[in-house]
C-alpha positions as a printed Julia matrix, in Angstrom:
278×3 Matrix{Float64}:
   0.0     0.0     0.0
   2.8     2.4    -0.9
   1.91    4.69   -3.81
   5.46    5.38   -4.98
   6.33    1.67   -4.76
   3.38    0.71   -6.98
   4.34    3.42   -9.47
   7.99    2.29   -9.56
   7.05   -1.35  -10.13
   4.76   -0.32  -12.96
   7.6     1.79  -14.32
   9.89   -1.24  -14.31
   7.45   -3.05  -16.58
   7.05    0.04  -18.77
  10.81    0.24  -19.21
  10.58   -2.99  -21.21
   8.07   -1.24  -23.51
   4.44   -2.17  -23.36
   4.47   -3.67  -26.84
   7.27   -6.1   -25.92
   5.82   -7.04  -22.54
   3.61  -10.08  -22.16
  -0.12   -9.75  -21.44
   0.38  -10.36  -17.72
   2.89   -7.5   -17.48
   0.66   -5.1   -19.41
  -2.26   -5.88  -17.11
  -0.02   -5.47  -14.07
   1.0    -1.97  -15.19
  -2.63   -0.87  -15.44
  -3.59   -2.24  -12.02
  -0.48   -0.85  -10.31
  -1.03    2.61  -11.78
  -4.68    2.57  -10.68
  -3.71    1.61   -7.14
  -1.0     4.28   -6.95
  -3.56    6.82   -8.14
  -6.05    5.72   -5.46
  -3.29    6.25   -2.9
  -2.86    9.83   -4.12
   0.1     9.58   -6.5
  -0.39   12.35   -9.09
   1.77   11.03  -11.97
   0.0     7.65  -11.7
  -3.38    9.37  -11.99
  -2.17   11.23  -15.08
  -1.02    7.96  -16.67
  -4.28    6.21  -15.76
  -6.41    8.91  -17.39
  -4.22    9.06  -20.48
  -4.42    5.28  -20.96
  -8.08    4.85  -19.98
  -6.94    2.47  -17.23
 -10.2     2.37  -15.26
 -12.06    1.02  -18.28
  -9.66   -1.91  -18.45
  -9.94   -2.86  -14.79
 -12.86   -5.3   -14.97
 -11.46   -7.15  -17.98
  -8.11   -7.54  -16.25
  -9.59   -8.88  -13.02
 -11.46  -11.47  -15.06
  -8.13  -12.84  -16.27
  -5.88  -12.67  -13.2
  -5.74  -11.86   -9.5
  -5.24   -8.15   -8.87
  -1.45   -7.73   -9.29
  -1.45   -4.71   -7.01
  -2.21   -6.96   -4.02
   0.66   -8.24   -1.82
   2.46  -11.14   -3.5
   1.55  -13.68   -0.8
  -2.14  -12.8    -1.15
  -1.97  -13.13   -4.92
  -0.39  -16.56   -4.61
  -2.96  -17.76   -2.06
  -5.77  -16.71   -4.38
  -4.05  -18.38   -7.33
  -4.03  -21.68   -5.42
  -7.75  -21.31   -4.69
  -8.44  -20.55   -8.35
  -6.44  -23.57   -9.53
  -8.33  -25.84   -7.13
 -11.7   -24.44   -8.22
 -11.02  -24.87  -11.94
 -10.16  -21.27  -12.92
  -6.98  -22.53  -14.53
  -6.07  -19.66  -16.87
  -6.54  -17.02  -14.2
  -4.4   -19.02  -11.76
  -1.72  -19.6   -14.4
  -1.56  -15.9   -15.37
  -1.18  -14.9   -11.72
   1.62  -17.36  -10.98
   3.41  -16.44  -14.23
   3.48  -12.76  -13.26
   4.76  -13.51   -9.76
   7.56  -15.57  -11.25
   8.42  -12.62  -13.52
   8.81  -10.63  -10.32
  11.16  -13.38   -9.03
   8.93  -14.25   -6.11
  10.47  -17.46   -4.75
   7.2   -18.75   -3.28
   5.74  -18.8    -6.8
   8.68  -20.87   -8.06
   8.31  -23.28   -5.13
   4.57  -23.63   -5.82
   4.96  -24.17   -9.55
   7.82  -26.59   -8.93
   5.54  -28.69   -6.73
   2.81  -28.57   -9.35
   5.28  -29.89  -11.92
   6.34  -32.7    -9.56
   2.94  -34.36   -9.65
   1.22  -32.49  -12.45
  -1.58  -29.99  -11.83
  -4.81  -30.46  -13.75
  -5.41  -27.62  -16.18
  -2.15  -25.88  -15.22
   0.95  -27.98  -16.01
   1.75  -31.62  -16.86
   4.04  -33.7   -14.68
   7.66  -32.89  -15.47
  10.37  -33.69  -12.91
  13.06  -31.78  -14.8
  11.08  -28.52  -14.74
  10.17  -29.17  -11.11
  13.81  -29.49  -10.05
  14.83  -26.33  -11.96
  12.12  -24.25  -10.29
  12.67  -25.63   -6.8
  16.42  -25.18   -7.15
  15.9   -21.53   -8.17
  13.81  -20.96   -5.06
  16.37  -22.72   -2.85
  19.25  -20.63   -4.16
  17.57  -17.4    -3.01
  16.9   -18.76    0.47
  13.49  -20.43    0.32
  13.7   -22.75    3.34
  11.35  -25.53    2.19
  12.93  -25.56   -1.26
  16.41  -25.76    0.27
  15.34  -28.7     2.45
  13.81  -30.44   -0.56
  16.97  -30.0    -2.63
  19.1   -31.13    0.32
  17.19  -34.4     0.69
  16.98  -34.95   -3.08
  20.76  -34.68   -3.47
  21.45  -36.66   -0.29
  19.46  -39.68   -1.44
  19.63  -39.14   -5.23
  15.9   -39.02   -5.9
  13.38  -37.16   -8.09
  15.81  -37.29  -10.99
  18.54  -35.52   -8.97
  22.06  -36.96   -9.03
  23.19  -38.17   -5.61
  25.79  -35.79   -4.23
  25.89  -35.68   -0.46
  28.19  -32.68   -0.33
  25.68  -30.63   -2.35
  22.82  -31.97   -0.24
  24.64  -30.94    2.92
  25.17  -27.41    1.59
  21.49  -26.97    0.75
  20.51  -28.17    4.23
  22.94  -25.64    5.7
  21.07  -22.89    3.82
  17.78  -23.96    5.39
  19.29  -24.35    8.86
  20.86  -20.9     8.6
  17.37  -19.42    8.62
  16.63  -21.09   11.96
  14.41  -23.88   10.66
  14.24  -26.49   13.43
  13.65  -29.47   11.14
  16.53  -28.44    8.87
  18.81  -28.09   11.9
  17.97  -31.63   13.06
  18.42  -33.09    9.58
  21.73  -31.26    9.18
  22.96  -32.67   12.49
  22.03  -36.15   11.32
  23.79  -35.63    7.98
  26.97  -34.49    9.71
  26.89  -37.57   11.95
  26.5   -39.99    9.04
  30.24  -40.78    8.58
  30.54  -41.74   12.27
  27.38  -43.87   12.03
  28.83  -45.71    9.06
  32.13  -46.24   10.88
  30.35  -47.69   13.91
  28.14  -49.91   11.77
  31.17  -51.28    9.95
  32.96  -51.87   13.28
  29.92  -53.7    14.66
  29.76  -55.83   11.5
  33.43  -56.74   11.81
  33.08  -57.6    15.5
  30.0   -59.72   14.85
  31.89  -61.6    12.13
  34.82  -62.14   14.5
  32.47  -63.42   17.21
  30.89  -65.8    14.71
  34.32  -67.18   13.8
  35.23  -67.54   17.48
  32.02  -69.43   18.14
  32.75  -71.79   15.26
  36.23  -72.49   16.63
  34.92  -72.98   20.18
  32.19  -75.35   19.0
  34.78  -77.34   17.06
  36.93  -77.6    20.17
  33.95  -78.88   22.21
  33.13  -81.47   19.55
  36.73  -82.69   19.52
  36.79  -82.89   23.32
  33.54  -84.86   23.36
  34.85  -87.25   20.72
  38.0   -87.92   22.72
  35.98  -88.48   25.91
  33.66  -90.95   24.17
  36.56  -92.8    22.57
  38.33  -93.09   25.94
  35.21  -94.36   27.67
  34.7   -97.01   25.0
  38.26  -98.29   25.32
  38.29  -98.42   29.1
  34.78  -99.74   29.52
  33.66  -96.69   31.48
  30.57  -97.16   33.6
  27.08  -95.91   32.68
  27.19  -93.36   35.48
  30.46  -91.94   34.17
  29.04  -91.71   30.62
  26.04  -89.86   32.04
  28.38  -87.47   33.83
  30.28  -86.83   30.59
  27.01  -86.12   28.75
  25.96  -83.71   31.49
  29.29  -81.93   31.23
  28.89  -81.57   27.46
  25.38  -80.11   27.89
  26.76  -77.69   30.46
  29.51  -76.6    28.06
  26.96  -76.06   25.28
  24.77  -73.93   27.57
  27.77  -71.88   28.65
  28.82  -71.43   25.02
  25.37  -70.09   24.15
  25.4   -67.86   27.22
  28.82  -66.42   26.38
  27.86  -65.83   22.76
  24.61  -64.09   23.72
  26.48  -61.88   26.2
  28.87  -60.87   23.42
  26.03  -60.03   21.01
  24.23  -58.02   23.73
  27.42  -56.02   24.19
  27.85  -55.41   20.46
  24.25  -54.31   19.95
  24.17  -52.0    22.96
  21.79  -54.06   25.12
  24.63  -54.49   27.61
  27.51  -52.21   28.55
  29.9   -54.91   29.77
  31.42  -58.16   28.55
  33.26  -60.2    31.21
  36.95  -60.89   30.54
  36.35  -64.56   31.35
  34.0   -64.79   28.34
  36.04  -66.34   25.47
  34.09  -64.22   22.96
  34.97  -60.92   24.66
């Protein structure tokens, strides 16, 4: 609602020459001059009278949202129009806002291209990424988060590049976005997570090998005990005692192995030195 501001924006469009400007820009000039005139700006009133601006007002509003309104209000109305089937009016409004380099318009249109928007645009991932990237580069938080995740995981047709993804997430976090800050923290911790996961995998493999060796040793011991008892004619009670001992050793082996796995997976914080797997 600043008269001089409306007049200057209209002047920026006029500088491109009305004949070379698109229809949305020409309509914007008329509406901006009319608003500046209503706010008491003399030169805008002179231009409006000379160009019969008031007579064009109704026709313009039939084709697009009033471009003299705040950009966020124009965009909100464009979304309502698109959802209600007024496709051309919604498209004209968003096109003008993009001409004015309004990043919210690029973010919106990028999302429409992602899935396709009936009556507005077909689905086109390439166009979607270009628009969302443009919005992200000028500091649009949601667009920066989207680009960060797309590059981190290599999705939506975006090449995986975790360094680029990290940089985009830093842009979003720099604006104080809580979600972006948490995601960034997780991204920065990823190398350490991978190192720990690899260490746990190696330790689990080592424990598996140790268990195999220990089980082989028990089997050999049992075989020697049985062979000895056969040769010496050991009594039934002694054979029963040997069998009990073997069952005990098997239970202890399972117990030791489970203790080791509990330690590796974080369910336990200690592994006794007497445990052969520790």
